[in-house]
Each structure stands twice: as C-alpha cells, then as structure tokens.
Short mmCIF file of C-alpha atoms in Angstrom, two decimals:
data_model
loop_
_atom_site.label_atom_id
_atom_site.label_comp_id
_atom_site.label_asym_id
_atom_site.label_seq_id
_atom_site.Cartn_x
_atom_site.Cartn_y
_atom_site.Cartn_z
CA UNK A 297 0.06 0.10 -0.12
CA UNK A 298 3.19 2.26 0.40
CA UNK A 299 4.02 1.47 -3.09
CA UNK A 300 1.23 3.04 -4.23
CA UNK A 301 1.11 6.11 -2.36
CA UNK A 302 5.26 6.64 -2.79
CA UNK A 303 3.91 6.76 -6.58
CA UNK A 304 0.83 8.24 -6.94
CA UNK A 305 -0.04 9.99 -4.10
CA UNK A 306 0.02 13.74 -5.84
CA UNK A 307 -2.15 11.91 -8.88
CA UNK A 308 -4.20 10.69 -5.90
CA UNK A 309 -4.30 14.28 -4.52
CA UNK A 310 -4.86 16.62 -7.41
CA UNK A 311 -5.32 14.13 -10.88
CA UNK A 312 -3.23 15.81 -13.67
CA UNK A 313 -3.04 19.14 -12.48
CA UNK A 314 -1.30 21.18 -13.07
CA UNK A 315 -0.04 20.02 -16.54
CA UNK A 316 -3.93 18.68 -17.07
CA UNK A 317 -7.51 19.10 -15.78
CA UNK A 318 -7.57 19.48 -11.81
CA UNK A 319 -8.81 15.75 -10.38
CA UNK A 320 -8.41 13.25 -7.72
CA UNK A 321 -9.61 14.09 -4.11
CA UNK A 322 -9.50 17.93 -4.43
CA UNK A 323 -12.08 17.60 -8.13
CA UNK A 324 -13.76 15.33 -5.62
CA UNK A 325 -14.08 17.69 -2.32
CA UNK A 326 -14.31 20.70 -5.19
CA UNK A 327 -17.53 18.18 -6.89
CA UNK A 328 -19.24 17.96 -3.79
CA UNK A 329 -19.00 21.62 -2.24
CA UNK A 330 -19.76 23.07 -5.21
CA UNK A 331 -22.64 20.79 -6.04
CA UNK A 332 -24.04 21.34 -2.67
CA UNK A 333 -23.90 25.20 -2.59
CA UNK A 334 -26.12 25.41 -5.96
CA UNK A 335 -28.22 22.73 -4.14
CA UNK A 336 -29.51 24.58 -1.71
CA UNK A 337 -30.86 27.32 -3.48
CA UNK A 338 -32.84 25.03 -5.62
CA UNK A 339 -33.67 22.84 -2.97
CA UNK A 340 -35.32 25.91 -1.07
CA UNK A 341 -37.01 26.70 -4.27
CA UNK A 342 -38.94 23.28 -4.47
CA UNK A 343 -39.49 23.47 -0.74
CA UNK A 344 -41.26 26.24 -0.93
CA UNK A 345 -43.17 25.67 -4.57
CA UNK A 346 -44.08 21.86 -2.10
CA UNK A 347 -45.91 23.61 0.40
CA UNK A 348 -47.33 26.57 -2.44
CA UNK A 349 -50.88 27.92 -1.69
CA UNK A 350 -51.45 26.71 -5.40
CA UNK A 351 -52.58 23.39 -6.03
CA UNK A 352 -51.21 22.59 -9.56
CA UNK A 353 -47.76 24.14 -8.50
CA UNK A 354 -47.64 21.77 -5.41
CA UNK A 355 -48.57 18.90 -7.22
CA UNK A 356 -46.11 19.56 -10.43
CA UNK A 357 -43.17 20.31 -7.63
CA UNK A 358 -44.26 17.45 -5.70
CA UNK A 359 -44.31 15.20 -8.54
CA UNK A 360 -40.71 16.09 -9.63
CA UNK A 361 -39.39 15.80 -6.94
CA UNK A 362 -40.41 11.97 -6.44
CA UNK A 363 -39.39 11.38 -9.87
CA UNK A 364 -35.73 12.27 -9.39
CA UNK A 365 -35.76 10.59 -5.67
CA UNK A 366 -37.14 7.52 -7.39
CA UNK A 367 -34.17 7.39 -10.06
CA UNK A 368 -31.12 6.08 -9.57
CA UNK A 369 -28.01 8.42 -9.37
CA UNK A 370 -26.56 7.29 -12.26
CA UNK A 371 -29.84 7.20 -14.43
CA UNK A 372 -30.07 11.12 -13.83
CA UNK A 373 -26.12 11.53 -14.96
CA UNK A 374 -27.19 10.48 -17.94
CA UNK A 375 -30.65 11.89 -18.62
CA UNK A 376 -28.13 15.50 -17.61
CA UNK A 377 -25.45 14.01 -20.14
CA UNK A 378 -28.50 13.61 -22.89
CA UNK A 379 -30.34 16.42 -21.97
CA UNK A 380 -27.61 19.62 -20.71
CA UNK A 381 -26.20 19.95 -24.38
CA UNK A 382 -29.64 20.22 -25.95
CA UNK A 383 -31.01 22.53 -23.56
CA UNK A 384 -27.90 24.76 -24.00
CA UNK A 385 -27.69 24.26 -27.76
CA UNK A 386 -24.20 23.09 -27.38
CA UNK A 387 -21.37 20.62 -26.45
CA UNK A 388 -20.63 21.22 -22.74
CA UNK A 389 -18.09 19.41 -21.10
CA UNK A 390 -18.34 16.88 -18.60
CA UNK A 391 -17.95 18.51 -15.28
CA UNK A 392 -20.79 20.97 -15.89
CA UNK A 393 -23.27 17.45 -17.04
CA UNK A 394 -21.95 15.85 -14.10
CA UNK A 395 -22.46 19.08 -11.67
CA UNK A 396 -25.75 19.65 -13.39
CA UNK A 397 -26.64 16.20 -11.82
CA UNK A 398 -25.59 16.11 -8.86
CA UNK A 399 -27.37 19.65 -8.25
CA UNK A 400 -30.92 18.24 -9.58
CA UNK A 401 -30.80 15.11 -7.31
CA UNK A 402 -29.32 16.56 -4.10
CA UNK A 403 -31.53 19.85 -4.78
CA UNK A 404 -34.74 17.06 -4.54
CA UNK A 405 -33.34 15.48 -1.24
CA UNK A 406 -32.64 18.90 -0.14
CA UNK A 407 -35.95 19.86 -0.85
CA UNK A 408 -37.40 17.33 1.48
CA UNK A 409 -35.60 17.87 4.73
CA UNK A 410 -36.30 21.87 3.99
CA UNK A 411 -39.83 21.28 3.80
CA UNK A 412 -39.56 18.53 6.77
CA UNK A 413 -37.87 21.49 8.77
CA UNK A 414 -40.47 24.31 7.79
CA UNK A 415 -43.18 22.15 8.66
CA UNK A 416 -41.32 21.25 12.28
CA UNK A 417 -41.81 24.89 13.07
CA UNK A 418 -44.63 25.54 15.94
CA UNK A 419 -48.06 27.04 13.81
CA UNK A 420 -47.84 30.25 15.70
CA UNK A 421 -44.86 31.14 14.24
CA UNK A 422 -46.51 31.56 11.02
CA UNK A 423 -49.53 32.99 12.84
CA UNK A 424 -47.85 35.77 15.20
CA UNK A 425 -45.95 37.16 11.85
CA UNK A 426 -49.02 37.30 9.47
CA UNK A 427 -50.74 38.87 12.04
CA UNK A 428 -48.43 41.60 12.49
CA UNK A 429 -49.46 42.48 8.57
CA UNK A 430 -46.02 40.57 6.94
CA UNK A 431 -47.51 38.66 3.87
CA UNK A 432 -46.80 35.27 2.91
CA UNK A 433 -43.48 36.01 1.31
CA UNK A 434 -41.93 37.93 3.67
CA UNK A 435 -42.85 35.54 6.64
CA UNK A 436 -41.19 32.82 4.82
CA UNK A 437 -38.05 34.79 3.93
CA UNK A 438 -37.94 36.53 7.40
CA UNK A 439 -39.43 34.36 10.02
CA UNK A 440 -39.61 30.71 9.12
CA UNK A 441 -36.89 29.98 6.76
CA UNK A 442 -33.86 31.45 8.49
CA UNK A 443 -35.48 29.20 11.62
CA UNK A 444 -35.46 25.82 9.76
CA UNK A 445 -32.47 26.51 8.30
CA UNK A 446 -30.77 26.68 11.01
CA UNK A 447 -32.06 23.87 12.39
CA UNK A 448 -31.28 21.78 9.26
CA UNK A 449 -27.10 22.65 9.56
CA UNK A 450 -26.42 18.91 10.39
CA UNK A 451 -28.84 17.59 7.71
CA UNK A 452 -26.76 20.11 4.97
CA UNK A 453 -23.60 18.37 6.76
CA UNK A 454 -24.60 14.75 6.04
CA UNK A 455 -26.40 15.85 2.46
CA UNK A 456 -21.87 17.26 1.55
CA UNK A 457 -21.11 13.87 3.19
CA UNK A 458 -23.60 11.96 1.01
CA UNK A 459 -22.44 13.65 -2.08
CA UNK A 460 -19.03 13.42 -0.60
CA UNK A 461 -19.41 9.55 -1.98
CA UNK A 462 -21.91 9.92 -4.58
CA UNK A 463 -19.57 12.03 -7.12
CA UNK A 464 -17.81 9.26 -7.29
CA UNK A 465 -20.78 7.88 -9.90
CA UNK A 466 -18.90 10.81 -12.33
CA UNK A 467 -16.53 7.98 -12.99
CA UNK A 468 -18.88 6.61 -15.34
CA UNK A 469 -18.86 9.92 -17.49
CA UNK A 470 -14.79 10.07 -17.48
CA UNK A 471 -14.79 12.79 -15.00
CA UNK A 472 -11.07 12.30 -13.16
CA UNK A 473 -12.51 12.82 -9.63
CA UNK A 474 -11.13 9.73 -6.73
CA UNK A 475 -12.74 6.92 -7.86
CA UNK A 476 -11.94 7.22 -11.49
CA UNK A 477 -8.15 7.87 -10.44
CA UNK A 478 -8.29 4.98 -8.43
CA UNK A 479 -9.76 2.99 -11.27
CA UNK A 480 -6.96 4.37 -13.33
CA UNK A 481 -3.99 3.74 -10.99
CA UNK A 482 -5.63 0.00 -10.84
CA UNK A 483 -5.56 -0.36 -14.91
CA UNK A 484 -2.25 0.29 -14.88
CA UNK A 485 -0.67 -1.63 -12.62
CA UNK A 486 -2.92 -4.57 -12.06
CA UNK A 487 -1.22 -5.87 -8.84
CA UNK A 488 -3.19 -4.78 -6.07
CA UNK A 489 -6.27 -4.06 -6.66
CA UNK A 490 -7.32 -4.52 -3.15
CA UNK A 491 -4.74 -2.27 -1.72
CA UNK A 492 -5.44 0.22 -4.47
CA UNK A 493 -9.51 0.39 -3.49
CA UNK A 494 -8.69 -0.21 0.06
CA UNK A 495 -6.55 3.07 0.75
CA UNK A 496 -8.88 5.27 -1.54
CA UNK A 497 -11.95 3.83 0.94
CA UNK A 498 -10.07 4.73 3.84
CA UNK A 499 -9.32 8.41 2.03
CA UNK A 500 -13.08 9.07 1.58
CA UNK A 501 -13.74 7.27 5.44
CA UNK A 502 -11.71 9.55 7.22
CA UNK A 503 -13.49 12.97 5.28
CA UNK A 504 -16.78 11.30 5.80
CA UNK A 505 -16.20 9.97 9.42
CA UNK A 506 -15.05 13.76 10.67
CA UNK A 507 -17.86 15.25 8.96
CA UNK A 508 -20.65 12.85 10.25
CA UNK A 509 -19.22 12.93 13.68
CA UNK A 510 -18.95 17.09 13.47
CA UNK A 511 -22.97 16.94 12.19
CA UNK A 512 -23.83 14.99 15.21
CA UNK A 513 -21.81 17.79 17.24
CA UNK A 514 -23.91 20.21 15.69
CA UNK A 515 -27.13 18.37 15.90
CA UNK A 516 -26.40 18.32 19.91
CA UNK A 517 -25.29 21.69 20.24
CA UNK A 518 -28.62 22.68 18.60
CA UNK A 519 -30.63 20.31 20.59
CA UNK A 520 -28.83 21.98 23.79
CA UNK A 521 -29.56 25.40 22.27
CA UNK A 522 -33.29 24.87 22.23
CA UNK A 523 -33.87 23.48 25.30
CA UNK A 524 -32.17 26.41 26.67
CA UNK A 525 -34.83 28.51 25.45
CA UNK B 68 -45.90 3.71 -24.58
CA UNK B 69 -43.81 1.43 -25.24
CA UNK B 70 -45.97 -0.06 -28.11
CA UNK B 71 -44.91 2.54 -30.77
CA UNK B 72 -41.79 2.79 -29.80
CA UNK B 73 -38.99 0.40 -30.99
CA UNK B 74 -38.61 -0.37 -26.85
CA UNK B 75 -42.05 -2.51 -28.27
CA UNK B 76 -40.28 -5.01 -30.37
CA UNK B 77 -37.25 -6.97 -30.80
CA UNK B 78 -33.97 -7.19 -29.54
CA UNK B 79 -34.32 -3.90 -27.70
CA UNK B 80 -37.26 -4.89 -25.67
CA UNK B 81 -35.36 -8.21 -25.00
CA UNK B 82 -32.94 -6.40 -23.72
CA UNK B 83 -35.23 -4.20 -21.89
CA UNK B 84 -37.02 -6.63 -19.83
CA UNK B 85 -33.66 -8.94 -19.45
CA UNK B 86 -32.17 -5.75 -17.73
CA UNK B 87 -35.20 -5.57 -15.77
CA UNK B 88 -35.06 -9.20 -14.60
CA UNK B 89 -31.18 -8.88 -13.66
CA UNK B 90 -32.30 -5.48 -11.35
CA UNK B 91 -35.07 -7.75 -9.53
CA UNK B 92 -32.90 -10.82 -9.31
CA UNK B 93 -29.63 -8.70 -7.78
CA UNK B 94 -32.28 -6.91 -5.61
CA UNK B 95 -33.28 -9.70 -4.54
CA UNK B 96 -30.43 -11.69 -3.36
CA UNK B 97 -28.44 -8.59 -1.87
CA UNK B 98 -31.87 -7.78 -0.07
CA UNK B 99 -31.95 -11.08 1.54
CA UNK B 100 -27.66 -11.43 2.10
CA UNK B 101 -28.32 -7.43 3.21
CA UNK B 102 -31.21 -9.02 5.36
CA UNK B 103 -28.82 -12.05 7.26
CA UNK B 104 -25.92 -9.90 7.71
CA UNK B 105 -27.30 -6.50 9.11
CA UNK B 106 -28.99 -8.75 11.90
CA UNK B 107 -25.73 -10.37 13.03
CA UNK B 108 -23.59 -7.00 12.85
CA UNK B 109 -26.53 -5.77 14.50
CA UNK B 110 -26.67 -8.95 17.02
CA UNK B 111 -22.56 -8.00 17.75
CA UNK B 112 -23.11 -4.25 18.21
CA UNK B 113 -25.98 -5.02 20.89
CA UNK B 114 -23.23 -7.72 22.66
CA UNK B 115 -22.75 -8.09 26.27
CA UNK B 116 -19.12 -8.35 25.27
CA UNK B 117 -17.10 -4.94 24.64
CA UNK B 118 -15.00 -6.42 21.54
CA UNK B 119 -17.39 -8.04 19.10
CA UNK B 120 -19.28 -4.41 19.72
CA UNK B 121 -15.98 -1.87 19.01
CA UNK B 122 -15.21 -4.31 15.95
CA UNK B 123 -18.77 -4.57 14.62
CA UNK B 124 -19.36 -0.54 15.24
CA UNK B 125 -15.94 -0.02 13.19
CA UNK B 126 -17.17 -2.28 10.33
CA UNK B 127 -20.66 -0.34 10.00
CA UNK B 128 -18.95 3.27 9.98
CA UNK B 129 -16.21 2.30 7.51
CA UNK B 130 -18.93 0.63 5.05
CA UNK B 131 -21.13 3.81 5.75
CA UNK B 132 -18.48 6.26 5.20
CA UNK B 133 -17.30 5.13 1.94
CA UNK B 134 -18.75 5.61 -1.72
CA UNK B 135 -20.57 1.62 -2.55
CA UNK B 136 -18.82 2.45 -6.33
CA UNK B 137 -15.30 2.17 -4.69
CA UNK B 138 -16.52 -1.13 -2.66
CA UNK B 139 -17.99 -2.61 -5.70
CA UNK B 140 -14.57 -2.05 -7.07
CA UNK B 141 -12.84 -3.78 -4.20
CA UNK B 142 -14.65 -6.80 -4.33
CA UNK B 143 -14.89 -7.02 -8.04
CA UNK B 144 -11.16 -6.76 -8.60
CA UNK B 145 -9.85 -7.27 -5.03
CA UNK B 146 -10.97 -10.58 -4.75
CA UNK B 147 -8.60 -12.32 -7.25
CA UNK B 148 -5.82 -11.44 -4.56
CA UNK B 149 -6.72 -13.42 -1.87
CA UNK B 150 -8.58 -16.35 -3.91
CA UNK B 151 -6.64 -18.97 -5.22
CA UNK B 152 -6.45 -18.72 -9.54
CA UNK B 153 -7.78 -21.97 -10.40
CA UNK B 154 -10.99 -20.39 -8.14
CA UNK B 155 -10.62 -16.63 -9.70
CA UNK B 156 -10.60 -18.11 -13.15
CA UNK B 157 -13.97 -20.44 -12.71
CA UNK B 158 -15.09 -17.46 -10.86
CA UNK B 159 -14.77 -15.18 -13.90
CA UNK B 160 -15.83 -18.12 -16.01
CA UNK B 161 -19.05 -18.19 -14.75
CA UNK B 162 -20.77 -14.61 -14.23
CA UNK B 163 -18.29 -13.47 -11.37
CA UNK B 164 -20.16 -9.64 -11.66
CA UNK B 165 -23.09 -10.67 -10.26
CA UNK B 166 -21.43 -12.51 -7.65
CA UNK B 167 -19.32 -9.60 -6.42
CA UNK B 168 -21.90 -6.92 -7.15
CA UNK B 169 -24.31 -8.95 -5.23
CA UNK B 170 -21.77 -9.08 -2.16
CA UNK B 171 -21.05 -5.70 -2.25
CA UNK B 172 -24.35 -4.53 -2.54
CA UNK B 173 -25.38 -6.61 0.71
CA UNK B 174 -22.31 -5.72 2.83
CA UNK B 175 -22.47 -2.21 2.14
CA UNK B 176 -26.55 -2.63 2.73
CA UNK B 177 -26.36 -4.37 5.81
CA UNK B 178 -24.15 -1.82 7.82
CA UNK B 179 -27.75 0.59 7.05
CA UNK B 180 -29.81 -2.38 7.96
CA UNK B 181 -27.79 -2.82 11.05
CA UNK B 182 -28.21 1.00 12.41
CA UNK B 183 -31.79 0.66 11.46
CA UNK B 184 -32.62 -1.62 13.63
CA UNK B 185 -30.17 -0.24 16.48
CA UNK B 186 -32.71 2.58 16.26
CA UNK B 187 -35.55 0.07 16.24
CA UNK B 188 -34.11 -1.34 19.74
CA UNK B 189 -33.74 2.21 20.97
CA UNK B 190 -37.75 2.31 20.90
CA UNK B 191 -37.48 -0.47 22.99
CA UNK B 192 -37.38 -0.08 26.98
CA UNK B 193 -34.19 -1.52 28.15
CA UNK B 194 -36.44 -3.53 31.25
CA UNK B 195 -37.39 -5.80 28.82
CA UNK B 196 -34.03 -6.99 27.78
CA UNK B 197 -32.97 -7.25 31.38
CA UNK B 198 -36.66 -8.75 32.44
CA UNK B 199 -36.11 -11.83 30.31
CA UNK B 200 -32.48 -12.30 31.15
CA UNK B 201 -33.76 -12.59 34.72
CA UNK B 202 -36.58 -15.08 33.54
CA UNK B 203 -33.00 -16.92 33.11
CA UNK B 204 -32.84 -16.46 29.18
CA UNK B 205 -29.53 -16.21 27.12
CA UNK B 206 -28.35 -12.77 25.49
CA UNK B 207 -29.79 -14.57 22.15
CA UNK B 208 -33.14 -15.88 23.51
CA UNK B 209 -33.83 -12.69 24.68
CA UNK B 210 -32.90 -11.07 21.69
CA UNK B 211 -34.88 -13.55 19.21
CA UNK B 212 -38.10 -14.23 21.49
CA UNK B 213 -38.56 -10.77 23.43
CA UNK B 214 -36.64 -7.53 21.76
CA UNK B 215 -36.20 -8.09 18.40
CA UNK B 216 -39.54 -8.69 17.18
CA UNK B 217 -40.57 -5.63 18.58
CA UNK B 218 -37.34 -3.39 17.25
CA UNK B 219 -37.85 -4.98 14.14
CA UNK B 220 -41.26 -3.97 14.15
CA UNK B 221 -40.28 -0.56 14.72
CA UNK B 222 -37.76 -0.26 11.86
CA UNK B 223 -39.76 -1.91 9.27
CA UNK B 224 -40.94 1.67 7.59
CA UNK B 225 -36.62 2.41 7.58
CA UNK B 226 -35.79 -0.78 6.20
CA UNK B 227 -38.75 -0.54 3.65
CA UNK B 228 -36.67 2.23 2.65
CA UNK B 229 -33.31 0.17 2.71
CA UNK B 230 -35.10 -2.13 -0.15
CA UNK B 231 -36.02 0.59 -2.61
CA UNK B 232 -32.58 2.49 -2.20
CA UNK B 233 -30.67 -0.82 -3.05
CA UNK B 234 -32.96 -1.16 -5.82
CA UNK B 235 -31.63 1.83 -7.16
CA UNK B 236 -27.68 1.08 -5.91
CA UNK B 237 -27.89 -2.00 -7.86
CA UNK B 238 -27.63 0.43 -10.58
CA UNK B 239 -24.00 0.99 -9.97
CA UNK B 240 -23.45 -2.87 -10.62
CA UNK B 241 -23.15 -1.89 -14.81
CA UNK B 242 -19.58 -0.43 -14.03
CA UNK B 243 -18.30 -3.95 -13.62
CA UNK B 244 -20.55 -5.66 -16.33
CA UNK B 245 -23.47 -6.57 -14.83
CA UNK B 246 -25.88 -6.40 -17.29
CA UNK B 247 -28.40 -5.26 -14.94
CA UNK B 248 -31.50 -2.08 -15.99
CA UNK B 249 -29.42 0.87 -16.30
CA UNK B 250 -26.73 -1.36 -18.16
CA UNK B 251 -29.00 -2.32 -20.65
CA UNK B 252 -30.65 1.03 -21.12
CA UNK B 253 -27.45 2.33 -21.92
CA UNK B 254 -26.81 -0.32 -24.55
CA UNK B 255 -30.09 0.38 -26.25
CA UNK B 256 -29.05 3.95 -26.20
CA UNK B 257 -25.49 3.56 -28.09
CA UNK B 258 -27.67 1.10 -30.26
CA UNK B 259 -30.52 3.14 -31.73
CA UNK B 260 -29.45 6.47 -30.72
CA UNK B 261 -32.85 7.36 -28.90
CA UNK B 262 -31.60 8.76 -25.89
CA UNK B 263 -35.14 9.96 -24.56
CA UNK B 264 -36.87 7.00 -25.04
CA UNK B 265 -34.21 4.35 -23.80
CA UNK B 266 -33.73 6.72 -20.36
CA UNK B 267 -37.37 7.65 -19.95
CA UNK B 268 -37.98 3.63 -20.20
CA UNK B 269 -35.49 2.57 -17.46
CA UNK B 270 -36.92 5.87 -15.54
CA UNK B 271 -40.44 4.56 -15.18
CA UNK B 272 -39.40 0.95 -14.73
CA UNK B 273 -37.57 2.32 -11.22
CA UNK B 274 -39.76 4.13 -10.44
CA UNK B 275 -42.21 1.07 -11.11
CA UNK B 276 -40.07 -0.99 -8.79
CA UNK B 277 -40.23 1.56 -5.76
CA UNK B 278 -44.10 1.67 -6.34
CA UNK B 279 -44.23 -1.78 -6.00
CA UNK B 280 -41.77 -2.00 -2.75
CA UNK B 281 -44.26 0.66 -1.46
CA UNK B 282 -46.95 -1.06 -1.20
CA UNK B 283 -45.51 -4.03 -0.44
CA UNK B 284 -44.17 -2.38 2.68
CA UNK B 285 -47.36 -0.45 3.52
CA UNK B 286 -49.10 -4.03 3.40
CA UNK B 287 -46.28 -5.75 6.14
CA UNK B 288 -46.89 -2.33 7.99
CA UNK B 289 -50.23 -3.44 8.31
CA UNK B 290 -50.12 -6.56 9.50
CA UNK B 291 -50.55 -7.25 12.91
CA UNK B 292 -46.75 -8.66 14.41
CA UNK B 293 -45.74 -5.44 12.39
CA UNK B 294 -47.88 -2.76 14.70
CA UNK B 295 -45.19 -1.40 17.19
CA UNK B 296 -46.83 -1.59 20.58
CA UNK B 297 -46.17 1.42 22.90
CA UNK B 298 -46.93 -0.24 25.88
#
C-alpha cells in the first residue's frame, strides 16, 4: 500500500493538475462543495413550491421531487449527459453535466429536508408573523426559512458527506475524480487492486467520518440550545 | 407508450426485459443477504461483550462512510488477490460480476440495516432485556423471543426504504459489467440513438419498482406483528 502512496500520491490528490485538468481528491471535494452550494437554492425553491398555496404548482413540484428521488443517480447522470447539451444547444464539458446531475439530484433530497424543517416549526410562528401584517412571502423569508435552515445545518453537513460519496459516480462519464483516478491506477498496475481500493476507501472514510461526527456534534449543540430556550 | 416505440419490439425489448429481470434478481439476492448480515452486525453491536461491539461498530462506520462504487471495485477487482488462481478463473467464467455486485450491495446495505435495527432497539425499554435475562433466557434467546420482534416492528418503515435504496443502488453494478436495467438502457441508447425513449423507459421501470416495494411495505406494516406496541 505504501508503494502505491509513494508512486501516486500526487495523482490521487490532484489528478493531472497542473499539466492537465484538476482531478483526484481535490476534484471530489470541489464537486461536492459546488454541487451542494448550487443545490441549496434549488432545494429551497422546490420546498417553497411544494408547500405553495397553489395546488397545481404543489402537485407538479411534488411529482418532480418524487421522480428524481425514485431514479438511480447513475440514470440522472445519463439524463443530464443527454439533456444539458440539448438545452444549452452546444457541447458541454462533462464536469458541467455531472455537476448539473448532482445539483438536481441533491436539490430534490434537500427540498424534502427543508419542507420537513419548515413544517416542524410551531404554527404560532406563522400566525404571529402574519398578524403583524407580513405577507406569506415575507413570513417565509424573514421568519420561517431562517429558523428552518438553522435547524438544518447538521442535515446539510450529512448531505455533503452523501455528495462526497456520490461524486464517485462521475466515474461513468469519465470525470477524473478520486474513484476514477483509483481505477486508472488499477488499470495501469493490475497487481494490488485490493490495496488500491482499500486506500481510496480509507481516504473517503477519513473525510466522511470526520464530517459525520461533526454533524452529530452540531445536532447535540442545537438540541441543547433549544432546551435553553 | 412502449407499443409505438422501438422498445416495443425485437431485440431492444428483449434487452430491456432482461435488464429489468437482472435488476430484480440482483436486488432480491442482495436484500436477503443484507438482512442476514445486517442482523448479525446488529447482534454484535448489541452484544454484552465490548470486543465484538467495537469491531462491529468499526465495520459499520467504515462501510457507511465509503462510496458503494469503491466497494464494488474492491470486491470485483480485489477478490482475485485473495482467492487461489484456479478459483478466480472459474469464477470469472461463471459470471463473477454478478456475485461481486451481490456481495458489495449486500455488505453495504447490511451496515444500514444494522443501524436501522439499532434505532428500532432504542424504542424498546431496556427493562425488557433485563426482565428476559432475569427469567433465565440467554442473550440470544432474549433477543430472538422478546426484544428483536419488537425492534424489527419499529424498524420496518426504515427497512422498506433501505430496500428502495438497494434497488436504486443496484444500478451501480453496471460499472463492472452486470447487464442490469441501467446497463441495458445504455446499450439500447448507444445502438439506437433514441436517448429519450431509452432513459425514459428505464426511469419509468425504476419508479414502478419503487411503487411496488412501497405497496408491499404498506401491506407488511398493516400486519399485526408489525404494529409497534407502545405499552
């Protein structure tokens, strides 16, 4: 395992960068962070649509979320691979298609988390804010969403962990993130496949486990804060 | 919809149906194995001794915090390192991709099953186990006769959603060449260039499977043994 590390540590960390495109672990984390950042506004928009007072909108958004959540991520990536260039009417680099797929997929999951967070707030919040003369949109923006999102921070960290693991699927469109780099090293050497994938698995584990523990810690603090009033 | 499309006849329909069948086979095999493995991991984590508890926790955490794709590659490419060459060769002639995918999927899902059972266990008052032990039952007997049936009832909805995840995750088996639904869809797409129809059909089939599993789960949850008692 040390041989692999000695020979390929830089390749595993950043891919072919700076001679080629950024890859490896750096790309994995970048993809996950970028996708989460873009998925959050989408998730909020979908969650708002899902609880909107307009029934057709509610049904349409609910249906969309249900379809995306019921489809395997690989298939979503294939859809993006086919649809994104069609919509933009020009060829698109795979990093864009892959990010698009992760954003839509994660957005649908976030929407359900946000909706649950909004609906978990006591109805008195709505009533109080509306009786002060705020419109529905103002209540959402100024009162409900800030509280719901604050309670959601642990879920967001967990979603980042899920995304970090999910970005490995960008492998199938040939994007050079960590899993792709690992399989390239495996194709080249073919001597120690178990060690290579164990090493890469351990890399994912260190990051994801640390973040999962961090999310648990945040959750405890949040509960403690709420108990204090 | 399929009647008027290229997927309605000939080899494309054949491929699509074969893919669907393989997805169902793979998911069913992995689900049974995951349930058994998950139960074992759960029992080890609930064991009275410290050592098995720690070992099982480490295994569960490692599996849950590693991408399934890497685990599939580990089993598929790595197994040849541990097996004698004759066995490896025989396996690769006899559809080893399917075996490796089943193994990877069931180990991965087992970690989540163990976690769900553990959450179910938390809903059961500790006194139940203590009372059972005080009546002279062993740890395993108390689990089997008293605690586990109740914990499983609480965990049932979570277990159903693991079955849904498992079916969706089985699509990753295409990366090592298992000809399941997503693999066959990709195949149809590259032969026919009808991307929209091919991906559309696959999406509809996955949604249909989800609906079927959801309906099955609802029926199970209505059975008397599956209704959590709150006494």
